[in-house]
Amino acid sequence: MILKQGVRGEEVKKLQQILRQFQSVLQADGVFGPRTERAVRIAQRRLGLYPPDGIVGPLTWGALNGQSPRPSRRSDTPSIDQPGRKR
């Protein structure tokens, strides 16, 4: 399940409880608002997930559950053979 700002429910509450280890003042109210998004971004940075987007998808869930994040296959660095174009 993908969680992002505007989503409500038990899955959000579960996420918020996990995120409290990164931002202890976060309340587990089941509402994914700006504070939850900020806590997700903080967690993503600390877990090595870049760029931190504030959205909880499979990679973020995996990292929060102790699985190592996989390196991104997409690079924002222009390739040598096509200057100025993203891979």
JSON list of N, CA and C in Angstrom, two decimals:
[
{"chain": "A", "resi": 1, "resn": "MET", "atom": "N", "xyz": [0.84, -1.18, 0.00]},
{"chain": "A", "resi": 1, "resn": "MET", "atom": "CA", "xyz": [0.00, 0.00, 0.00]},
{"chain": "A", "resi": 1, "resn": "MET", "atom": "C", "xyz": [0.89, 1.24, 0.00]},
{"chain": "A", "resi": 2, "resn": "ILE", "atom": "N", "xyz": [0.56, 2.20, -0.85]},
{"chain": "A", "resi": 2, "resn": "ILE", "atom": "CA", "xyz": [1.30, 3.46, -0.90]},
{"chain": "A", "resi": 2, "resn": "ILE", "atom": "C", "xyz": [0.58, 4.47, -0.02]},
{"chain": "A", "resi": 3, "resn": "LEU", "atom": "N", "xyz": [1.35, 5.11, 0.84]},
{"chain": "A", "resi": 3, "resn": "LEU", "atom": "CA", "xyz": [0.79, 6.12, 1.74]},
{"chain": "A", "resi": 3, "resn": "LEU", "atom": "C", "xyz": [1.41, 7.48, 1.40]},
{"chain": "A", "resi": 4, "resn": "LYS", "atom": "N", "xyz": [0.53, 8.49, 1.33]},
{"chain": "A", "resi": 4, "resn": "LYS", "atom": "CA", "xyz": [0.99, 9.85, 1.07]},
{"chain": "A", "resi": 4, "resn": "LYS", "atom": "C", "xyz": [0.02, 10.82, 1.71]},
{"chain": "A", "resi": 5, "resn": "GLN", "atom": "N", "xyz": [0.35, 12.09, 1.62]},
{"chain": "A", "resi": 5, "resn": "GLN", "atom": "CA", "xyz": [-0.47, 13.10, 2.27]},
{"chain": "A", "resi": 5, "resn": "GLN", "atom": "C", "xyz": [-1.93, 12.99, 1.81]},
{"chain": "A", "resi": 6, "resn": "GLY", "atom": "N", "xyz": [-2.83, 13.04, 2.78]},
{"chain": "A", "resi": 6, "resn": "GLY", "atom": "CA", "xyz": [-4.26, 12.96, 2.52]},
{"chain": "A", "resi": 6, "resn": "GLY", "atom": "C", "xyz": [-4.88, 11.61, 2.87]},
{"chain": "A", "resi": 7, "resn": "VAL", "atom": "N", "xyz": [-4.04, 10.58, 3.01]},
{"chain": "A", "resi": 7, "resn": "VAL", "atom": "CA", "xyz": [-4.52, 9.24, 3.34]},
{"chain": "A", "resi": 7, "resn": "VAL", "atom": "C", "xyz": [-4.78, 9.16, 4.84]},
{"chain": "A", "resi": 8, "resn": "ARG", "atom": "N", "xyz": [-5.82, 8.40, 5.21]},
{"chain": "A", "resi": 8, "resn": "ARG", "atom": "CA", "xyz": [-6.17, 8.21, 6.62]},
{"chain": "A", "resi": 8, "resn": "ARG", "atom": "C", "xyz": [-6.40, 6.74, 6.88]},
{"chain": "A", "resi": 9, "resn": "GLY", "atom": "N", "xyz": [-6.21, 6.33, 8.14]},
{"chain": "A", "resi": 9, "resn": "GLY", "atom": "CA", "xyz": [-6.55, 4.97, 8.50]},
{"chain": "A", "resi": 9, "resn": "GLY", "atom": "C", "xyz": [-5.52, 4.29, 9.38]},
{"chain": "A", "resi": 10, "resn": "GLU", "atom": "N", "xyz": [-5.76, 3.00, 9.61]},
{"chain": "A", "resi": 10, "resn": "GLU", "atom": "CA", "xyz": [-4.92, 2.21, 10.50]},
{"chain": "A", "resi": 10, "resn": "GLU", "atom": "C", "xyz": [-3.50, 2.04, 9.97]},
{"chain": "A", "resi": 11, "resn": "GLU", "atom": "N", "xyz": [-3.34, 1.92, 8.65]},
{"chain": "A", "resi": 11, "resn": "GLU", "atom": "CA", "xyz": [-2.00, 1.79, 8.08]},
{"chain": "A", "resi": 11, "resn": "GLU", "atom": "C", "xyz": [-1.17, 3.05, 8.34]},
{"chain": "A", "resi": 12, "resn": "VAL", "atom": "N", "xyz": [-1.82, 4.20, 8.27]},
{"chain": "A", "resi": 12, "resn": "VAL", "atom": "CA", "xyz": [-1.13, 5.47, 8.56]},
{"chain": "A", "resi": 12, "resn": "VAL", "atom": "C", "xyz": [-0.73, 5.50, 10.04]},
{"chain": "A", "resi": 13, "resn": "LYS", "atom": "N", "xyz": [-1.63, 5.07, 10.89]},
{"chain": "A", "resi": 13, "resn": "LYS", "atom": "CA", "xyz": [-1.34, 5.04, 12.33]},
{"chain": "A", "resi": 13, "resn": "LYS", "atom": "C", "xyz": [-0.14, 4.12, 12.61]},
{"chain": "A", "resi": 14, "resn": "LYS", "atom": "N", "xyz": [-0.11, 2.96, 11.96]},
{"chain": "A", "resi": 14, "resn": "LYS", "atom": "CA", "xyz": [1.01, 2.03, 12.11]},
{"chain": "A", "resi": 14, "resn": "LYS", "atom": "C", "xyz": [2.31, 2.70, 11.65]},
{"chain": "A", "resi": 15, "resn": "LEU", "atom": "N", "xyz": [2.26, 3.37, 10.50]},
{"chain": "A", "resi": 15, "resn": "LEU", "atom": "CA", "xyz": [3.42, 4.10, 9.99]},
{"chain": "A", "resi": 15, "resn": "LEU", "atom": "C", "xyz": [3.88, 5.15, 10.98]},
{"chain": "A", "resi": 16, "resn": "GLN", "atom": "N", "xyz": [2.95, 5.92, 11.51]},
{"chain": "A", "resi": 16, "resn": "GLN", "atom": "CA", "xyz": [3.30, 6.98, 12.45]},
{"chain": "A", "resi": 16, "resn": "GLN", "atom": "C", "xyz": [3.97, 6.43, 13.70]},
{"chain": "A", "resi": 17, "resn": "GLN", "atom": "N", "xyz": [3.53, 5.28, 14.15]},
{"chain": "A", "resi": 17, "resn": "GLN", "atom": "CA", "xyz": [4.16, 4.66, 15.32]},
{"chain": "A", "resi": 17, "resn": "GLN", "atom": "C", "xyz": [5.60, 4.27, 15.01]},
{"chain": "A", "resi": 18, "resn": "ILE", "atom": "N", "xyz": [5.85, 3.77, 13.81]},
{"chain": "A", "resi": 18, "resn": "ILE", "atom": "CA", "xyz": [7.21, 3.43, 13.39]},
{"chain": "A", "resi": 18, "resn": "ILE", "atom": "C", "xyz": [8.05, 4.69, 13.27]},
{"chain": "A", "resi": 19, "resn": "LEU", "atom": "N", "xyz": [7.47, 5.76, 12.72]},
{"chain": "A", "resi": 19, "resn": "LEU", "atom": "CA", "xyz": [8.20, 7.00, 12.48]},
{"chain": "A", "resi": 19, "resn": "LEU", "atom": "C", "xyz": [8.58, 7.73, 13.77]},
{"chain": "A", "resi": 20, "resn": "ARG", "atom": "N", "xyz": [7.94, 7.40, 14.86]},
{"chain": "A", "resi": 20, "resn": "ARG", "atom": "CA", "xyz": [8.26, 8.07, 16.13]},
{"chain": "A", "resi": 20, "resn": "ARG", "atom": "C", "xyz": [9.72, 7.89, 16.53]},
{"chain": "A", "resi": 21, "resn": "GLN", "atom": "N", "xyz": [10.36, 6.84, 16.03]},
{"chain": "A", "resi": 21, "resn": "GLN", "atom": "CA", "xyz": [11.79, 6.65, 16.33]},
{"chain": "A", "resi": 21, "resn": "GLN", "atom": "C", "xyz": [12.65, 7.70, 15.63]},
{"chain": "A", "resi": 22, "resn": "PHE", "atom": "N", "xyz": [12.12, 8.32, 14.58]},
{"chain": "A", "resi": 22, "resn": "PHE", "atom": "CA", "xyz": [12.86, 9.35, 13.85]},
{"chain": "A", "resi": 22, "resn": "PHE", "atom": "C", "xyz": [12.45, 10.76, 14.28]},
{"chain": "A", "resi": 23, "resn": "GLN", "atom": "N", "xyz": [11.20, 10.91, 14.68]},
{"chain": "A", "resi": 23, "resn": "GLN", "atom": "CA", "xyz": [10.68, 12.21, 15.11]},
{"chain": "A", "resi": 23, "resn": "GLN", "atom": "C", "xyz": [9.71, 11.95, 16.25]},
{"chain": "A", "resi": 24, "resn": "SER", "atom": "N", "xyz": [10.22, 12.00, 17.47]},
{"chain": "A", "resi": 24, "resn": "SER", "atom": "CA", "xyz": [9.46, 11.55, 18.64]},
{"chain": "A", "resi": 24, "resn": "SER", "atom": "C", "xyz": [8.20, 12.34, 18.94]},
{"chain": "A", "resi": 25, "resn": "VAL", "atom": "N", "xyz": [8.09, 13.55, 18.42]},
{"chain": "A", "resi": 25, "resn": "VAL", "atom": "CA", "xyz": [6.90, 14.36, 18.73]},
{"chain": "A", "resi": 25, "resn": "VAL", "atom": "C", "xyz": [5.72, 14.04, 17.81]},
{"chain": "A", "resi": 26, "resn": "LEU", "atom": "N", "xyz": [5.91, 13.18, 16.83]},
{"chain": "A", "resi": 26, "resn": "LEU", "atom": "CA", "xyz": [4.83, 12.83, 15.91]},
{"chain": "A", "resi": 26, "resn": "LEU", "atom": "C", "xyz": [3.75, 12.05, 16.64]},
{"chain": "A", "resi": 27, "resn": "GLN", "atom": "N", "xyz": [2.50, 12.46, 16.45]},
{"chain": "A", "resi": 27, "resn": "GLN", "atom": "CA", "xyz": [1.38, 11.75, 17.07]},
{"chain": "A", "resi": 27, "resn": "GLN", "atom": "C", "xyz": [0.81, 10.73, 16.10]},
{"chain": "A", "resi": 28, "resn": "ALA", "atom": "N", "xyz": [0.46, 9.57, 16.61]},
{"chain": "A", "resi": 28, "resn": "ALA", "atom": "CA", "xyz": [-0.13, 8.51, 15.80]},
{"chain": "A", "resi": 28, "resn": "ALA", "atom": "C", "xyz": [-1.65, 8.68, 15.79]},
{"chain": "A", "resi": 29, "resn": "ASP", "atom": "N", "xyz": [-2.11, 9.58, 14.91]},
{"chain": "A", "resi": 29, "resn": "ASP", "atom": "CA", "xyz": [-3.55, 9.88, 14.84]},
{"chain": "A", "resi": 29, "resn": "ASP", "atom": "C", "xyz": [-4.23, 9.27, 13.61]},
{"chain": "A", "resi": 30, "resn": "GLY", "atom": "N", "xyz": [-3.46, 8.61, 12.74]},
{"chain": "A", "resi": 30, "resn": "GLY", "atom": "CA", "xyz": [-4.05, 7.98, 11.57]},
{"chain": "A", "resi": 30, "resn": "GLY", "atom": "C", "xyz": [-4.29, 8.91, 10.41]},
{"chain": "A", "resi": 31, "resn": "VAL", "atom": "N", "xyz": [-3.81, 10.16, 10.49]},
{"chain": "A", "resi": 31, "resn": "VAL", "atom": "CA", "xyz": [-3.99, 11.14, 9.42]},
{"chain": "A", "resi": 31, "resn": "VAL", "atom": "C", "xyz": [-2.61, 11.48, 8.84]},
{"chain": "A", "resi": 32, "resn": "PHE", "atom": "N", "xyz": [-2.41, 11.24, 7.55]},
{"chain": "A", "resi": 32, "resn": "PHE", "atom": "CA", "xyz": [-1.14, 11.53, 6.89]},
{"chain": "A", "resi": 32, "resn": "PHE", "atom": "C", "xyz": [-1.19, 12.98, 6.43]},
{"chain": "A", "resi": 33, "resn": "GLY", "atom": "N", "xyz": [-0.71, 13.85, 7.29]},
{"chain": "A", "resi": 33, "resn": "GLY", "atom": "CA", "xyz": [-0.67, 15.28, 7.00]},
{"chain": "A", "resi": 33, "resn": "GLY", "atom": "C", "xyz": [0.76, 15.76, 6.83]},
{"chain": "A", "resi": 34, "resn": "PRO", "atom": "N", "xyz": [0.95, 17.10, 6.86]},
{"chain": "A", "resi": 34, "resn": "PRO", "atom": "CA", "xyz": [2.29, 17.67, 6.67]},
{"chain": "A", "resi": 34, "resn": "PRO", "atom": "C", "xyz": [3.33, 17.18, 7.68]},
{"chain": "A", "resi": 35, "resn": "ARG", "atom": "N", "xyz": [2.94, 16.99, 8.92]},
{"chain": "A", "resi": 35, "resn": "ARG", "atom": "CA", "xyz": [3.91, 16.52, 9.93]},
{"chain": "A", "resi": 35, "resn": "ARG", "atom": "C", "xyz": [4.36, 15.09, 9.65]},
{"chain": "A", "resi": 36, "resn": "THR", "atom": "N", "xyz": [3.43, 14.26, 9.23]},
{"chain": "A", "resi": 36, "resn": "THR", "atom": "CA", "xyz": [3.79, 12.88, 8.89]},
{"chain": "A", "resi": 36, "resn": "THR", "atom": "C", "xyz": [4.69, 12.88, 7.65]},
{"chain": "A", "resi": 37, "resn": "GLU", "atom": "N", "xyz": [4.35, 13.70, 6.67]},
{"chain": "A", "resi": 37, "resn": "GLU", "atom": "CA", "xyz": [5.19, 13.77, 5.47]},
{"chain": "A", "resi": 37, "resn": "GLU", "atom": "C", "xyz": [6.62, 14.20, 5.83]},
{"chain": "A", "resi": 38, "resn": "ARG", "atom": "N", "xyz": [6.73, 15.19, 6.70]},
{"chain": "A", "resi": 38, "resn": "ARG", "atom": "CA", "xyz": [8.05, 15.66, 7.13]},
{"chain": "A", "resi": 38, "resn": "ARG", "atom": "C", "xyz": [8.82, 14.53, 7.84]},
{"chain": "A", "resi": 39, "resn": "ALA", "atom": "N", "xyz": [8.12, 13.78, 8.69]},
{"chain": "A", "resi": 39, "resn": "ALA", "atom": "CA", "xyz": [8.75, 12.66, 9.40]},
{"chain": "A", "resi": 39, "resn": "ALA", "atom": "C", "xyz": [9.19, 11.57, 8.41]},
{"chain": "A", "resi": 40, "resn": "VAL", "atom": "N", "xyz": [8.39, 11.34, 7.38]},
{"chain": "A", "resi": 40, "resn": "VAL", "atom": "CA", "xyz": [8.76, 10.35, 6.35]},
{"chain": "A", "resi": 40, "resn": "VAL", "atom": "C", "xyz": [10.03, 10.80, 5.64]},
{"chain": "A", "resi": 41, "resn": "ARG", "atom": "N", "xyz": [10.10, 12.09, 5.28]},
{"chain": "A", "resi": 41, "resn": "ARG", "atom": "CA", "xyz": [11.30, 12.61, 4.60]},
{"chain": "A", "resi": 41, "resn": "ARG", "atom": "C", "xyz": [12.54, 12.45, 5.48]},
{"chain": "A", "resi": 42, "resn": "ILE", "atom": "N", "xyz": [12.40, 12.75, 6.76]},
{"chain": "A", "resi": 42, "resn": "ILE", "atom": "CA", "xyz": [13.52, 12.60, 7.70]},
{"chain": "A", "resi": 42, "resn": "ILE", "atom": "C", "xyz": [13.95, 11.13, 7.74]},
{"chain": "A", "resi": 43, "resn": "ALA", "atom": "N", "xyz": [12.99, 10.23, 7.86]},
{"chain": "A", "resi": 43, "resn": "ALA", "atom": "CA", "xyz": [13.30, 8.80, 7.90]},
{"chain": "A", "resi": 43, "resn": "ALA", "atom": "C", "xyz": [13.96, 8.34, 6.60]},
{"chain": "A", "resi": 44, "resn": "GLN", "atom": "N", "xyz": [13.43, 8.80, 5.47]},
{"chain": "A", "resi": 44, "resn": "GLN", "atom": "CA", "xyz": [14.01, 8.40, 4.19]},
{"chain": "A", "resi": 44, "resn": "GLN", "atom": "C", "xyz": [15.47, 8.84, 4.08]},
{"chain": "A", "resi": 45, "resn": "ARG", "atom": "N", "xyz": [15.77, 10.06, 4.52]},
{"chain": "A", "resi": 45, "resn": "ARG", "atom": "CA", "xyz": [17.16, 10.53, 4.49]},
{"chain": "A", "resi": 45, "resn": "ARG", "atom": "C", "xyz": [18.05, 9.65, 5.37]},
{"chain": "A", "resi": 46, "resn": "ARG", "atom": "N", "xyz": [17.60, 9.40, 6.58]},
{"chain": "A", "resi": 46, "resn": "ARG", "atom": "CA", "xyz": [18.41, 8.61, 7.52]},
{"chain": "A", "resi": 46, "resn": "ARG", "atom": "C", "xyz": [18.58, 7.16, 7.07]},
{"chain": "A", "resi": 47, "resn": "LEU", "atom": "N", "xyz": [17.62, 6.68, 6.30]},
{"chain": "A", "resi": 47, "resn": "LEU", "atom": "CA", "xyz": [17.69, 5.30, 5.81]},
{"chain": "A", "resi": 47, "resn": "LEU", "atom": "C", "xyz": [18.40, 5.19, 4.46]},
{"chain": "A", "resi": 48, "resn": "GLY", "atom": "N", "xyz": [18.84, 6.32, 3.92]},
{"chain": "A", "resi": 48, "resn": "GLY", "atom": "CA", "xyz": [19.58, 6.31, 2.65]},
{"chain": "A", "resi": 48, "resn": "GLY", "atom": "C", "xyz": [18.71, 6.23, 1.42]},
{"chain": "A", "resi": 49, "resn": "LEU", "atom": "N", "xyz": [17.46, 6.64, 1.52]},
{"chain": "A", "resi": 49, "resn": "LEU", "atom": "CA", "xyz": [16.56, 6.64, 0.37]},
{"chain": "A", "resi": 49, "resn": "LEU", "atom": "C", "xyz": [16.55, 8.04, -0.25]},
{"chain": "A", "resi": 50, "resn": "TYR", "atom": "N", "xyz": [17.08, 8.14, -1.46]},
{"chain": "A", "resi": 50, "resn": "TYR", "atom": "CA", "xyz": [17.17, 9.44, -2.13]},
{"chain": "A", "resi": 50, "resn": "TYR", "atom": "C", "xyz": [16.54, 9.37, -3.50]},
{"chain": "A", "resi": 51, "resn": "PRO", "atom": "N", "xyz": [15.86, 10.44, -3.91]},
{"chain": "A", "resi": 51, "resn": "PRO", "atom": "CA", "xyz": [15.57, 11.62, -3.11]},
{"chain": "A", "resi": 51, "resn": "PRO", "atom": "C", "xyz": [14.41, 11.33, -2.15]},
{"chain": "A", "resi": 52, "resn": "PRO", "atom": "N", "xyz": [14.45, 11.92, -0.96]},
{"chain": "A", "resi": 52, "resn": "PRO", "atom": "CA", "xyz": [13.34, 11.73, -0.03]},
{"chain": "A", "resi": 52, "resn": "PRO", "atom": "C", "xyz": [12.11, 12.46, -0.56]},
{"chain": "A", "resi": 53, "resn": "ASP", "atom": "N", "xyz": [11.03, 11.72, -0.81]},
{"chain": "A", "resi": 53, "resn": "ASP", "atom": "CA", "xyz": [9.85, 12.33, -1.42]},
{"chain": "A", "resi": 53, "resn": "ASP", "atom": "C", "xyz": [8.65, 12.44, -0.49]},
{"chain": "A", "resi": 54, "resn": "GLY", "atom": "N", "xyz": [8.74, 11.87, 0.72]},
{"chain": "A", "resi": 54, "resn": "GLY", "atom": "CA", "xyz": [7.63, 11.96, 1.65]},
{"chain": "A", "resi": 54, "resn": "GLY", "atom": "C", "xyz": [6.50, 11.00, 1.36]},
{"chain": "A", "resi": 55, "resn": "ILE", "atom": "N", "xyz": [6.70, 10.10, 0.40]},
{"chain": "A", "resi": 55, "resn": "ILE", "atom": "CA", "xyz": [5.69, 9.10, 0.03]},
{"chain": "A", "resi": 55, "resn": "ILE", "atom": "C", "xyz": [6.21, 7.73, 0.48]},
{"chain": "A", "resi": 56, "resn": "VAL", "atom": "N", "xyz": [5.33, 6.94, 1.09]},
{"chain": "A", "resi": 56, "resn": "VAL", "atom": "CA", "xyz": [5.73, 5.62, 1.58]},
{"chain": "A", "resi": 56, "resn": "VAL", "atom": "C", "xyz": [5.25, 4.56, 0.60]},
{"chain": "A", "resi": 57, "resn": "GLY", "atom": "N", "xyz": [6.20, 4.05, -0.17]},
{"chain": "A", "resi": 57, "resn": "GLY", "atom": "CA", "xyz": [5.95, 2.97, -1.11]},
{"chain": "A", "resi": 57, "resn": "GLY", "atom": "C", "xyz": [6.73, 1.74, -0.67]},
{"chain": "A", "resi": 58, "resn": "PRO", "atom": "N", "xyz": [6.89, 0.77, -1.56]},
{"chain": "A", "resi": 58, "resn": "PRO", "atom": "CA", "xyz": [7.56, -0.48, -1.20]},
{"chain": "A", "resi": 58, "resn": "PRO", "atom": "C", "xyz": [8.99, -0.30, -0.67]},
{"chain": "A", "resi": 59, "resn": "LEU", "atom": "N", "xyz": [9.79, 0.59, -1.27]},
{"chain": "A", "resi": 59, "resn": "LEU", "atom": "CA", "xyz": [11.16, 0.77, -0.80]},
{"chain": "A", "resi": 59, "resn": "LEU", "atom": "C", "xyz": [11.21, 1.36, 0.60]},
{"chain": "A", "resi": 60, "resn": "THR", "atom": "N", "xyz": [10.35, 2.36, 0.85]},
{"chain": "A", "resi": 60, "resn": "THR", "atom": "CA", "xyz": [10.34, 2.98, 2.18]},
{"chain": "A", "resi": 60, "resn": "THR", "atom": "C", "xyz": [9.83, 2.00, 3.22]},
{"chain": "A", "resi": 61, "resn": "TRP", "atom": "N", "xyz": [8.75, 1.26, 2.89]},
{"chain": "A", "resi": 61, "resn": "TRP", "atom": "CA", "xyz": [8.26, 0.25, 3.84]},
{"chain": "A", "resi": 61, "resn": "TRP", "atom": "C", "xyz": [9.35, -0.76, 4.15]},
{"chain": "A", "resi": 62, "resn": "GLY", "atom": "N", "xyz": [10.05, -1.22, 3.10]},
{"chain": "A", "resi": 62, "resn": "GLY", "atom": "CA", "xyz": [11.12, -2.20, 3.30]},
{"chain": "A", "resi": 62, "resn": "GLY", "atom": "C", "xyz": [12.22, -1.67, 4.20]},
{"chain": "A", "resi": 63, "resn": "ALA", "atom": "N", "xyz": [12.64, -0.43, 3.95]},
{"chain": "A", "resi": 63, "resn": "ALA", "atom": "CA", "xyz": [13.70, 0.17, 4.77]},
{"chain": "A", "resi": 63, "resn": "ALA", "atom": "C", "xyz": [13.24, 0.36, 6.21]},
{"chain": "A", "resi": 64, "resn": "LEU", "atom": "N", "xyz": [11.99, 0.76, 6.40]},
{"chain": "A", "resi": 64, "resn": "LEU", "atom": "CA", "xyz": [11.46, 0.93, 7.76]},
{"chain": "A", "resi": 64, "resn": "LEU", "atom": "C", "xyz": [11.38, -0.40, 8.50]},
{"chain": "A", "resi": 65, "resn": "ASN", "atom": "N", "xyz": [11.22, -1.47, 7.75]},
{"chain": "A", "resi": 65, "resn": "ASN", "atom": "CA", "xyz": [11.14, -2.81, 8.35]},
{"chain": "A", "resi": 65, "resn": "ASN", "atom": "C", "xyz": [12.50, -3.51, 8.40]},
{"chain": "A", "resi": 66, "resn": "GLY", "atom": "N", "xyz": [13.57, -2.75, 8.23]},
{"chain": "A", "resi": 66, "resn": "GLY", "atom": "CA", "xyz": [14.91, -3.29, 8.40]},
{"chain": "A", "resi": 66, "resn": "GLY", "atom": "C", "xyz": [15.57, -3.86, 7.18]},
{"chain": "A", "resi": 67, "resn": "GLN", "atom": "N", "xyz": [14.93, -3.74, 6.02]},
{"chain": "A", "resi": 67, "resn": "GLN", "atom": "CA", "xyz": [15.55, -4.22, 4.79]},
{"chain": "A", "resi": 67, "resn": "GLN", "atom": "C", "xyz": [16.39, -3.10, 4.19]},
{"chain": "A", "resi": 68, "resn": "SER", "atom": "N", "xyz": [17.53, -3.45, 3.64]},
{"chain": "A", "resi": 68, "resn": "SER", "atom": "CA", "xyz": [18.39, -2.44, 3.02]},
{"chain": "A", "resi": 68, "resn": "SER", "atom": "C", "xyz": [17.74, -1.92, 1.75]},
{"chain": "A", "resi": 69, "resn": "PRO", "atom": "N", "xyz": [17.80, -0.59, 1.55]},
{"chain": "A", "resi": 69, "resn": "PRO", "atom": "CA", "xyz": [17.25, -0.04, 0.31]},
{"chain": "A", "resi": 69, "resn": "PRO", "atom": "C", "xyz": [18.11, -0.45, -0.87]},
{"chain": "A", "resi": 70, "resn": "ARG", "atom": "N", "xyz": [17.46, -0.71, -2.00]},
{"chain": "A", "resi": 70, "resn": "ARG", "atom": "CA", "xyz": [18.20, -1.03, -3.21]},
{"chain": "A", "resi": 70, "resn": "ARG", "atom": "C", "xyz": [18.61, 0.27, -3.89]},
{"chain": "A", "resi": 71, "resn": "PRO", "atom": "N", "xyz": [19.79, 0.30, -4.51]},
{"chain": "A", "resi": 71, "resn": "PRO", "atom": "CA", "xyz": [20.20, 1.52, -5.20]},
{"chain": "A", "resi": 71, "resn": "PRO", "atom": "C", "xyz": [19.24, 1.83, -6.33]},
{"chain": "A", "resi": 72, "resn": "SER", "atom": "N", "xyz": [19.01, 3.09, -6.55]},
{"chain": "A", "resi": 72, "resn": "SER", "atom": "CA", "xyz": [18.12, 3.53, -7.61]},
{"chain": "A", "resi": 72, "resn": "SER", "atom": "C", "xyz": [18.73, 3.17, -8.96]},
{"chain": "A", "resi": 73, "resn": "ARG", "atom": "N", "xyz": [17.91, 2.70, -9.87]},
{"chain": "A", "resi": 73, "resn": "ARG", "atom": "CA", "xyz": [18.40, 2.38, -11.22]},
{"chain": "A", "resi": 73, "resn": "ARG", "atom": "C", "xyz": [18.44, 3.62, -12.08]},
{"chain": "A", "resi": 74, "resn": "ARG", "atom": "N", "xyz": [17.67, 4.62, -11.71]},
{"chain": "A", "resi": 74, "resn": "ARG", "atom": "CA", "xyz": [17.60, 5.85, -12.48]},
{"chain": "A", "resi": 74, "resn": "ARG", "atom": "C", "xyz": [18.63, 6.82, -11.94]},
{"chain": "A", "resi": 75, "resn": "SER", "atom": "N", "xyz": [19.29, 7.50, -12.82]},
{"chain": "A", "resi": 75, "resn": "SER", "atom": "CA", "xyz": [20.29, 8.47, -12.41]},
{"chain": "A", "resi": 75, "resn": "SER", "atom": "C", "xyz": [19.88, 9.84, -12.92]},
{"chain": "A", "resi": 76, "resn": "ASP", "atom": "N", "xyz": [20.05, 10.86, -12.10]},
{"chain": "A", "resi": 76, "resn": "ASP", "atom": "CA", "xyz": [19.78, 12.22, -12.53]},
{"chain": "A", "resi": 76, "resn": "ASP", "atom": "C", "xyz": [21.02, 12.86, -13.14]},
{"chain": "A", "resi": 77, "resn": "THR", "atom": "N", "xyz": [22.09, 12.09, -13.26]},
{"chain": "A", "resi": 77, "resn": "THR", "atom": "CA", "xyz": [23.31, 12.59, -13.87]},
{"chain": "A", "resi": 77, "resn": "THR", "atom": "C", "xyz": [23.23, 12.37, -15.37]},
{"chain": "A", "resi": 78, "resn": "PRO", "atom": "N", "xyz": [23.45, 13.43, -16.16]},
{"chain": "A", "resi": 78, "resn": "PRO", "atom": "CA", "xyz": [23.41, 13.24, -17.62]},
{"chain": "A", "resi": 78, "resn": "PRO", "atom": "C", "xyz": [24.45, 12.23, -18.06]},
{"chain": "A", "resi": 79, "resn": "SER", "atom": "N", "xyz": [24.10, 11.41, -19.04]},
{"chain": "A", "resi": 79, "resn": "SER", "atom": "CA", "xyz": [25.05, 10.43, -19.54]},
{"chain": "A", "resi": 79, "resn": "SER", "atom": "C", "xyz": [26.07, 11.12, -20.43]},
{"chain": "A", "resi": 80, "resn": "ILE", "atom": "N", "xyz": [27.22, 10.49, -20.58]},
{"chain": "A", "resi": 80, "resn": "ILE", "atom": "CA", "xyz": [28.29, 11.07, -21.38]},
{"chain": "A", "resi": 80, "resn": "ILE", "atom": "C", "xyz": [27.93, 11.08, -22.85]},
{"chain": "A", "resi": 81, "resn": "ASP", "atom": "N", "xyz": [27.24, 10.02, -23.31]},
{"chain": "A", "resi": 81, "resn": "ASP", "atom": "CA", "xyz": [26.93, 9.93, -24.73]},
{"chain": "A", "resi": 81, "resn": "ASP", "atom": "C", "xyz": [25.77, 10.83, -25.16]},
{"chain": "A", "resi": 82, "resn": "GLN", "atom": "N", "xyz": [24.99, 11.33, -24.20]},
{"chain": "A", "resi": 82, "resn": "GLN", "atom": "CA", "xyz": [23.89, 12.23, -24.53]},
{"chain": "A", "resi": 82, "resn": "GLN", "atom": "C", "xyz": [23.88, 13.38, -23.54]},
{"chain": "A", "resi": 83, "resn": "PRO", "atom": "N", "xyz": [24.74, 14.38, -23.74]},
{"chain": "A", "resi": 83, "resn": "PRO", "atom": "CA", "xyz": [24.83, 15.49, -22.79]},
{"chain": "A", "resi": 83, "resn": "PRO", "atom": "C", "xyz": [23.48, 16.16, -22.56]},
{"chain": "A", "resi": 84, "resn": "GLY", "atom": "N", "xyz": [23.22, 16.46, -21.31]},
{"chain": "A", "resi": 84, "resn": "GLY", "atom": "CA", "xyz": [22.00, 17.17, -20.95]},
{"chain": "A", "resi": 84, "resn": "GLY", "atom": "C", "xyz": [20.76, 16.32, -20.88]},
{"chain": "A", "resi": 85, "resn": "ARG", "atom": "N", "xyz": [20.88, 15.05, -21.18]},
{"chain": "A", "resi": 85, "resn": "ARG", "atom": "CA", "xyz": [19.72, 14.17, -21.15]},
{"chain": "A", "resi": 85, "resn": "ARG", "atom": "C", "xyz": [19.82, 13.22, -19.97]},
{"chain": "A", "resi": 86, "resn": "LYS", "atom": "N", "xyz": [18.73, 13.08, -19.24]},
{"chain": "A", "resi": 86, "resn": "LYS", "atom": "CA", "xyz": [18.72, 12.17, -18.09]},
{"chain": "A", "resi": 86, "resn": "LYS", "atom": "C", "xyz": [18.53, 10.74, -18.55]},
{"chain": "A", "resi": 87, "resn": "ARG", "atom": "N", "xyz": [19.20, 9.83, -17.83]},
{"chain": "A", "resi": 87, "resn": "ARG", "atom": "CA", "xyz": [19.03, 8.40, -18.13]},
{"chain": "A", "resi": 87, "resn": "ARG", "atom": "C", "xyz": [17.72, 7.90, -17.62]}
]
